[in-house]
Short mmCIF file of C-alpha atoms in Angstrom, two decimals:
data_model
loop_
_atom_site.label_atom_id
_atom_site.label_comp_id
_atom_site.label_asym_id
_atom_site.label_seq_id
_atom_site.Cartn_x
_atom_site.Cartn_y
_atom_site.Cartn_z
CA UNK A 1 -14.49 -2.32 -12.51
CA UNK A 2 -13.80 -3.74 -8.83
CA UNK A 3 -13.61 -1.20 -6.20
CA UNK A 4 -10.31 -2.16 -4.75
CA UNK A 5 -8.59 -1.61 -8.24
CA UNK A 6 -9.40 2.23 -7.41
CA UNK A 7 -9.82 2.44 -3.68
CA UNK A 8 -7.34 4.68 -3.83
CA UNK A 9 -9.17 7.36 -5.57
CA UNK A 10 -9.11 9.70 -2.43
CA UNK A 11 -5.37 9.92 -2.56
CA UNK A 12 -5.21 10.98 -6.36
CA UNK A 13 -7.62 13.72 -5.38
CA UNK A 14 -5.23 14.91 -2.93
CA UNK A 15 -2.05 14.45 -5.01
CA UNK A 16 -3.85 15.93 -8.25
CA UNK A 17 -4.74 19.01 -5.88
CA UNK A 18 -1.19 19.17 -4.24
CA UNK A 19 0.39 18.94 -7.11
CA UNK A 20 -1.91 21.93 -9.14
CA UNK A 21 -2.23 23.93 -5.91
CA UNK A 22 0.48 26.70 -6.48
CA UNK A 23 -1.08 27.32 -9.46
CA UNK A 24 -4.02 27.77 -8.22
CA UNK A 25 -4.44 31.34 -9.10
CA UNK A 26 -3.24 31.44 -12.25
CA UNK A 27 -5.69 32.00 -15.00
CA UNK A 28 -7.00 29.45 -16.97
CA UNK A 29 -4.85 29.21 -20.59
CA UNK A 30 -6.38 26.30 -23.08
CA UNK A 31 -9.29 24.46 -19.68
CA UNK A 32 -11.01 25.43 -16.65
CA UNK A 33 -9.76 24.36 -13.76
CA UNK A 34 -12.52 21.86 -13.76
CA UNK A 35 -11.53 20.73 -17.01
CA UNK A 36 -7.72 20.38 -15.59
CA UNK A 37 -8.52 18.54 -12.86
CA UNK A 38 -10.61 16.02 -14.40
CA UNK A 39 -8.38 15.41 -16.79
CA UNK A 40 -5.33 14.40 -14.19
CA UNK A 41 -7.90 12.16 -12.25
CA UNK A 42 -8.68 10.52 -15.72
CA UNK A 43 -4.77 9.95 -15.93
CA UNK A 44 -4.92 7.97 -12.72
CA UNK A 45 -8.02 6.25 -13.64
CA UNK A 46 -7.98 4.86 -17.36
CA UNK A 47 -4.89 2.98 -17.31
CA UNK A 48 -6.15 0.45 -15.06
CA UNK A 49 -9.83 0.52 -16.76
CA UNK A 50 -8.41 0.43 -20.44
CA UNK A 51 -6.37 -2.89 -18.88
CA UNK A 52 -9.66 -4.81 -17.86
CA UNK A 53 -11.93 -3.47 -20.23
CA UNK A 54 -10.01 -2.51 -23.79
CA UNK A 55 -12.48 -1.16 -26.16
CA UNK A 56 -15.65 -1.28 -24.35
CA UNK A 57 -17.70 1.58 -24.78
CA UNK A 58 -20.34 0.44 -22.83
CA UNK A 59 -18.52 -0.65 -19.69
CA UNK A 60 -17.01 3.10 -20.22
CA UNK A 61 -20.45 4.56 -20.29
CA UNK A 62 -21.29 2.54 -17.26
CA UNK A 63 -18.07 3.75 -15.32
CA UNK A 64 -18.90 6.99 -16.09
CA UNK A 65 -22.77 6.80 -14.67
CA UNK A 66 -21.77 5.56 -11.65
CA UNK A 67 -19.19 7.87 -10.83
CA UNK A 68 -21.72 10.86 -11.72
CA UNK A 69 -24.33 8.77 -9.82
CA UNK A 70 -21.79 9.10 -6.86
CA UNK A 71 -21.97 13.07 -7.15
CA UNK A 72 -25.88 13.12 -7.31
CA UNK A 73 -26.03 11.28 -3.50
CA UNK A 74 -27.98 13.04 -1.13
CA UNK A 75 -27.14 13.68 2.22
CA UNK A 76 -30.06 11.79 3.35
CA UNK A 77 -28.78 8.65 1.06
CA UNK A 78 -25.24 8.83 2.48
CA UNK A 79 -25.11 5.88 4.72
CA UNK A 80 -26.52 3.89 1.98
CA UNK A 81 -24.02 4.37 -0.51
CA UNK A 82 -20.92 3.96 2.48
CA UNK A 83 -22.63 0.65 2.89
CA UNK A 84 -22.48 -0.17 -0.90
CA UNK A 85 -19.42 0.85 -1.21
CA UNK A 86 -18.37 -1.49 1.70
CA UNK A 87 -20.14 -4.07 0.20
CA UNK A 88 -18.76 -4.07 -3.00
CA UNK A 89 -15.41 -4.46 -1.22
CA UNK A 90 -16.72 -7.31 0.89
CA UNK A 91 -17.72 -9.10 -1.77
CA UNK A 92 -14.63 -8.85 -3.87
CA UNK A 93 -13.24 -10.62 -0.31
CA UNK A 94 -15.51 -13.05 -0.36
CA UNK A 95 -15.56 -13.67 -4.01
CA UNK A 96 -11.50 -14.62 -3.28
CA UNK A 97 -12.22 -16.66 0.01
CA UNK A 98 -14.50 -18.85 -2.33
CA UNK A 99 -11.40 -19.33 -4.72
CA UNK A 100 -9.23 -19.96 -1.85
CA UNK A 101 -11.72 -23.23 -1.29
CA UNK A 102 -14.08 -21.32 1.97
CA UNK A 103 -17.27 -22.68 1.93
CA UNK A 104 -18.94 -18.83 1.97
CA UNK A 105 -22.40 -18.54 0.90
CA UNK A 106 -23.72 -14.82 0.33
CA UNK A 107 -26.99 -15.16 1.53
CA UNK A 108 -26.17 -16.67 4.97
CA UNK A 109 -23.33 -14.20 5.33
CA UNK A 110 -25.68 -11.50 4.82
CA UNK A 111 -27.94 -12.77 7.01
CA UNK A 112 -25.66 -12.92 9.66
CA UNK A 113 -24.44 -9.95 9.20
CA UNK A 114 -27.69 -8.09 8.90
CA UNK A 115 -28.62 -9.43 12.27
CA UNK A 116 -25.13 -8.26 13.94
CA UNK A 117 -25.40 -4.82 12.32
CA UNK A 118 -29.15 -4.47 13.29
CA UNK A 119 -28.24 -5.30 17.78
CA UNK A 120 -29.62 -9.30 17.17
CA UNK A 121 -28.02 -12.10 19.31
CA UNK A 122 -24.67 -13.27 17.40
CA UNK A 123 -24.77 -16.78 16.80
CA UNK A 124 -20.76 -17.28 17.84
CA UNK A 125 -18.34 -15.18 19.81
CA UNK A 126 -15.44 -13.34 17.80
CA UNK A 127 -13.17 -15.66 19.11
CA UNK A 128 -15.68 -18.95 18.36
CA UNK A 129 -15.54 -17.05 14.86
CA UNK A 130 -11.73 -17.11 14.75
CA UNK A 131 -11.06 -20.43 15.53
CA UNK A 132 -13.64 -21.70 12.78
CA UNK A 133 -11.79 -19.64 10.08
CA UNK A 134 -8.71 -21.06 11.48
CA UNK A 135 -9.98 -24.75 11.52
CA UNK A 136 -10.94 -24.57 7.71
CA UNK A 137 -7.86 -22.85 6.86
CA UNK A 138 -6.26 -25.87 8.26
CA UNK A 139 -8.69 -28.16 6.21
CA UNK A 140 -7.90 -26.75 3.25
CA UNK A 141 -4.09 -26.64 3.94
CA UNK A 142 -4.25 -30.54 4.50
CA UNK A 143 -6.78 -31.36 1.47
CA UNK A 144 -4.46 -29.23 -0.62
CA UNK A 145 -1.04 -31.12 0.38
CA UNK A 146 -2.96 -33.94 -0.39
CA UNK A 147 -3.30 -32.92 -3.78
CA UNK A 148 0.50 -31.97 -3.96
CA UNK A 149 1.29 -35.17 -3.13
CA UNK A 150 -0.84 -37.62 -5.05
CA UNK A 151 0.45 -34.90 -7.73
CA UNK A 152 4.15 -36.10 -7.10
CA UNK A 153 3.42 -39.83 -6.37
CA UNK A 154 1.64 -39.81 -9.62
CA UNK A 155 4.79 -38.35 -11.97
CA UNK A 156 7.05 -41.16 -9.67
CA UNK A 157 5.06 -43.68 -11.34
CA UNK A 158 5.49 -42.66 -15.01
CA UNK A 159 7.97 -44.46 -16.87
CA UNK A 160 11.25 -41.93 -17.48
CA UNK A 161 11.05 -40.40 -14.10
CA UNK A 162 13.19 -40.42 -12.11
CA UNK A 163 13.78 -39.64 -8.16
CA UNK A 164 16.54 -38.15 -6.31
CA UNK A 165 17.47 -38.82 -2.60
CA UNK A 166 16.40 -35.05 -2.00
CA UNK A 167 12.86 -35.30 -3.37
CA UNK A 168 13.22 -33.79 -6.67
CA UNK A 169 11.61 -35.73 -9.48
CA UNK A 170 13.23 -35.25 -13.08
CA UNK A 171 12.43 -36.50 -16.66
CA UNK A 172 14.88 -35.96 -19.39
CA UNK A 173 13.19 -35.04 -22.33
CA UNK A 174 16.44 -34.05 -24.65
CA UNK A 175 19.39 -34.51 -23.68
CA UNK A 176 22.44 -32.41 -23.63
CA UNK A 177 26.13 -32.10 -24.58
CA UNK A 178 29.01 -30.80 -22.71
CA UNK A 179 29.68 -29.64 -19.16
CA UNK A 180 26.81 -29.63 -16.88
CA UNK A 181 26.62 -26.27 -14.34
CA UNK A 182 27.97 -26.08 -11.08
CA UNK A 183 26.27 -23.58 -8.32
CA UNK A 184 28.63 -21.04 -9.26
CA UNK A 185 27.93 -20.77 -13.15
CA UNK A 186 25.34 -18.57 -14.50
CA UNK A 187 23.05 -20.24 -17.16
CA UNK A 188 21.06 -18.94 -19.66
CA UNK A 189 18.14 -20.84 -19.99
CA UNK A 190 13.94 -21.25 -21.35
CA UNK A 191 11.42 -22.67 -19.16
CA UNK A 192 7.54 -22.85 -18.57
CA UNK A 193 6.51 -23.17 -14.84
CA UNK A 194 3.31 -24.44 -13.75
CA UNK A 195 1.42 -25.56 -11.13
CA UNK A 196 0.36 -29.28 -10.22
CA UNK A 197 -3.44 -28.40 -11.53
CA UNK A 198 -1.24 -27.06 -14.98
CA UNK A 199 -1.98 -23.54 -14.56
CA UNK A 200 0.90 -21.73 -15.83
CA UNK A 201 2.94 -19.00 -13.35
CA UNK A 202 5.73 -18.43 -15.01
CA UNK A 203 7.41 -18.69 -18.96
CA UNK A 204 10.44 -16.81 -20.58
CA UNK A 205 7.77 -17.47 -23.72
CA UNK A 206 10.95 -18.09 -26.32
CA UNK A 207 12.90 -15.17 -25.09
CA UNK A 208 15.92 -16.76 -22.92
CA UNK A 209 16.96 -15.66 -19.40
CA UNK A 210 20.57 -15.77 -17.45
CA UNK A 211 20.53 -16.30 -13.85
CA UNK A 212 23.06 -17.78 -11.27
CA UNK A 213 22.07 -21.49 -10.35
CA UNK A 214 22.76 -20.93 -7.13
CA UNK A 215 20.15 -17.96 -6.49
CA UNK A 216 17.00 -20.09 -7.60
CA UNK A 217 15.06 -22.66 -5.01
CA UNK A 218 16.90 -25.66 -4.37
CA UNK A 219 14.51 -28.04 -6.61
CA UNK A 220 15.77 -25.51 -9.70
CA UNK A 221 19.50 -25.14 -8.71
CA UNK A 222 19.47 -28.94 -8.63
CA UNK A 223 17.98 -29.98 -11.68
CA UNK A 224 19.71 -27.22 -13.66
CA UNK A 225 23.27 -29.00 -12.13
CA UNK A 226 21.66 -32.47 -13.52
CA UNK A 227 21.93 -30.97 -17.09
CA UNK A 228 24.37 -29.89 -20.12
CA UNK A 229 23.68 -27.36 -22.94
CA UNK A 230 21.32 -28.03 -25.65
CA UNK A 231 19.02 -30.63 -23.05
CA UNK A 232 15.72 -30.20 -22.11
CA UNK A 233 14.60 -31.44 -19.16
CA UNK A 234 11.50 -31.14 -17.05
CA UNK A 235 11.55 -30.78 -13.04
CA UNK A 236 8.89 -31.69 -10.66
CA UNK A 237 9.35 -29.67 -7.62
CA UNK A 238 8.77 -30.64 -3.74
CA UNK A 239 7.05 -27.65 -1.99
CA UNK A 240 10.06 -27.95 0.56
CA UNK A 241 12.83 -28.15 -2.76
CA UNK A 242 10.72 -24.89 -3.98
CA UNK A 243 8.36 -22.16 -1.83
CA UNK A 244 7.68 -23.90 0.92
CA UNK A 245 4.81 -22.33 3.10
CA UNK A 246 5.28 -19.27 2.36
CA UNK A 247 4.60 -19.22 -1.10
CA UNK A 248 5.52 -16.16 -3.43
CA UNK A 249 2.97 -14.03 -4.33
CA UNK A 250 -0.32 -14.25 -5.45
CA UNK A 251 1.25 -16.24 -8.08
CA UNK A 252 2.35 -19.65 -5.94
CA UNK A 253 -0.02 -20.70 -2.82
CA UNK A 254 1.72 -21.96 0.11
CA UNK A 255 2.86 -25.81 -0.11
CA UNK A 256 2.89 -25.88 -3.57
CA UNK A 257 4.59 -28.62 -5.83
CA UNK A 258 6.28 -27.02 -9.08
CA UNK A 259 6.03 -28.50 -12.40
CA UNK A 260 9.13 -26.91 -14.49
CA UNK A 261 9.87 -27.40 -18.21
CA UNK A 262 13.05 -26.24 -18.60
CA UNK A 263 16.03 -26.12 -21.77
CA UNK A 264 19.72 -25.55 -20.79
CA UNK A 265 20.55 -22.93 -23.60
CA UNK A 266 24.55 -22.34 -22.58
CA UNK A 267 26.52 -21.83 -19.68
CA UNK A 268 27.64 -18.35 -19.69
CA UNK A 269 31.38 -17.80 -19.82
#
């Protein structure tokens, strides 16, 4: 269980306590107060480990040891268990910055660290320190729109696909009959989304949605006009037709291109 899915532990304390407090005094019916207590902090807690860990009795036994192993510190081993908790956060940071493409390497950060921590002479300025961040945060953002663009160039040159004078790439894949949708019709539609390395962010997994076409991104509002009921057609989408740089969510990284599969169930009357 990562720390951050429960660093908010202190707060259920408080809210378990605020919201028991009047009744405080009142005698204990069925538990003990202890009893109660735990019991509401368990309420907070298992949801999210029953999520990550269903049916694991030993990674509940494990939770369960190291939360008693957090009430048997000793006051002399308090700063060594702030810094593992830190640490367990840092590296859930790092562990994402890796993901994210940063070339991080535990040992060397630790070592670097250690030295800061301990009074040593730091090896760059915080500023130095900001700018390199910054300058492979820019790497990355180039070698990624690289990829989003030999991802687009390569769907161009498949044979079926076809461009339009905004960007958007299409490929019919059924076609339709009837009316096609203007930007003032709401649609009901099915569609996978997924990103140009095929990781999936989005499906309506058989169950159909209705939207108006003109509250989607531009890429979707656009291809959805191209089409008529019954047709199935699949969209590749420009970062600038989708997101753009600011991405949505955790879901969608800035810059992305957009890879939609998408059927044109009706036009809703």
């Amino acid at each position: 269980m990562k720390l951050t899915r429960l660093r908010a532990s202190g707060v259920i304390i408080v809210a378990a306590i605020a919201s028991t407090g009047a009744q405080a005094a009142e005698p204990a019916i069925a538990d003990s107060t202890s009893t109660a207590m735990a019991t509401i902090v368990a309420s907070y807690l298992q949801p999210a480990f029953e999520r990550q860990y269903p049916a694991d009795d030993t990674a509940r036994q494990m939770f369960t040891d190291g939360i008693a192993k957090a009430f048997a510190i000793e006051p002399a081993d308090e700063v060594y268990y702030q810094g593992l908790a830190q640490g367990l956060n840092i590296r859930d940071n790092l562990e994402q910055l890796r993901a994210e493409g940063y070339p991080i390497d535990n040992a060397s950060f630790l070592d670097a660290l250690r030295s800061i921590l301990n009074g040593g002479n730091q090896a760059m300025t915080v500023e130095a320190a900001k700018k390199q961040m910054d300058k492979v945060a820019t790497e990355l953002s180039k070698a990624e729109r690289a990829e989003q663009e030999a991802f687009l160039v390569a769907q161009e040159g498949r044979e079926g696909v076809q461009k339009l004078p905004s960007g958007l790439l299409f490929e019919v894949l059924t076609e339709g009959e009837g009316a096609q949708p203007t930007a003032q019709d709401t649609v009901e539609v099915l569609y996978t989304g997924k990103l140009a390395d095929g990781t999936v962010f989005d499906a309506t997994e058989g169950n159909s949605v209705k939207f108006p076409v003109k509250g989607l991104i531009k890429g979707f509002t656009e291809g959805l006009m191209l089409m008529r009921p019954g047709g199935t057609y699949r969209l590749f989408i420009p970062s600038e037709l989708g997101y753009g740089e600011r991405g949505a969510g955790n879901d969608i990284p800035p810059g992305a291109a957009l890879d939609f599969t998408v059927t044109l169930v009706d036009i809703v009357k």
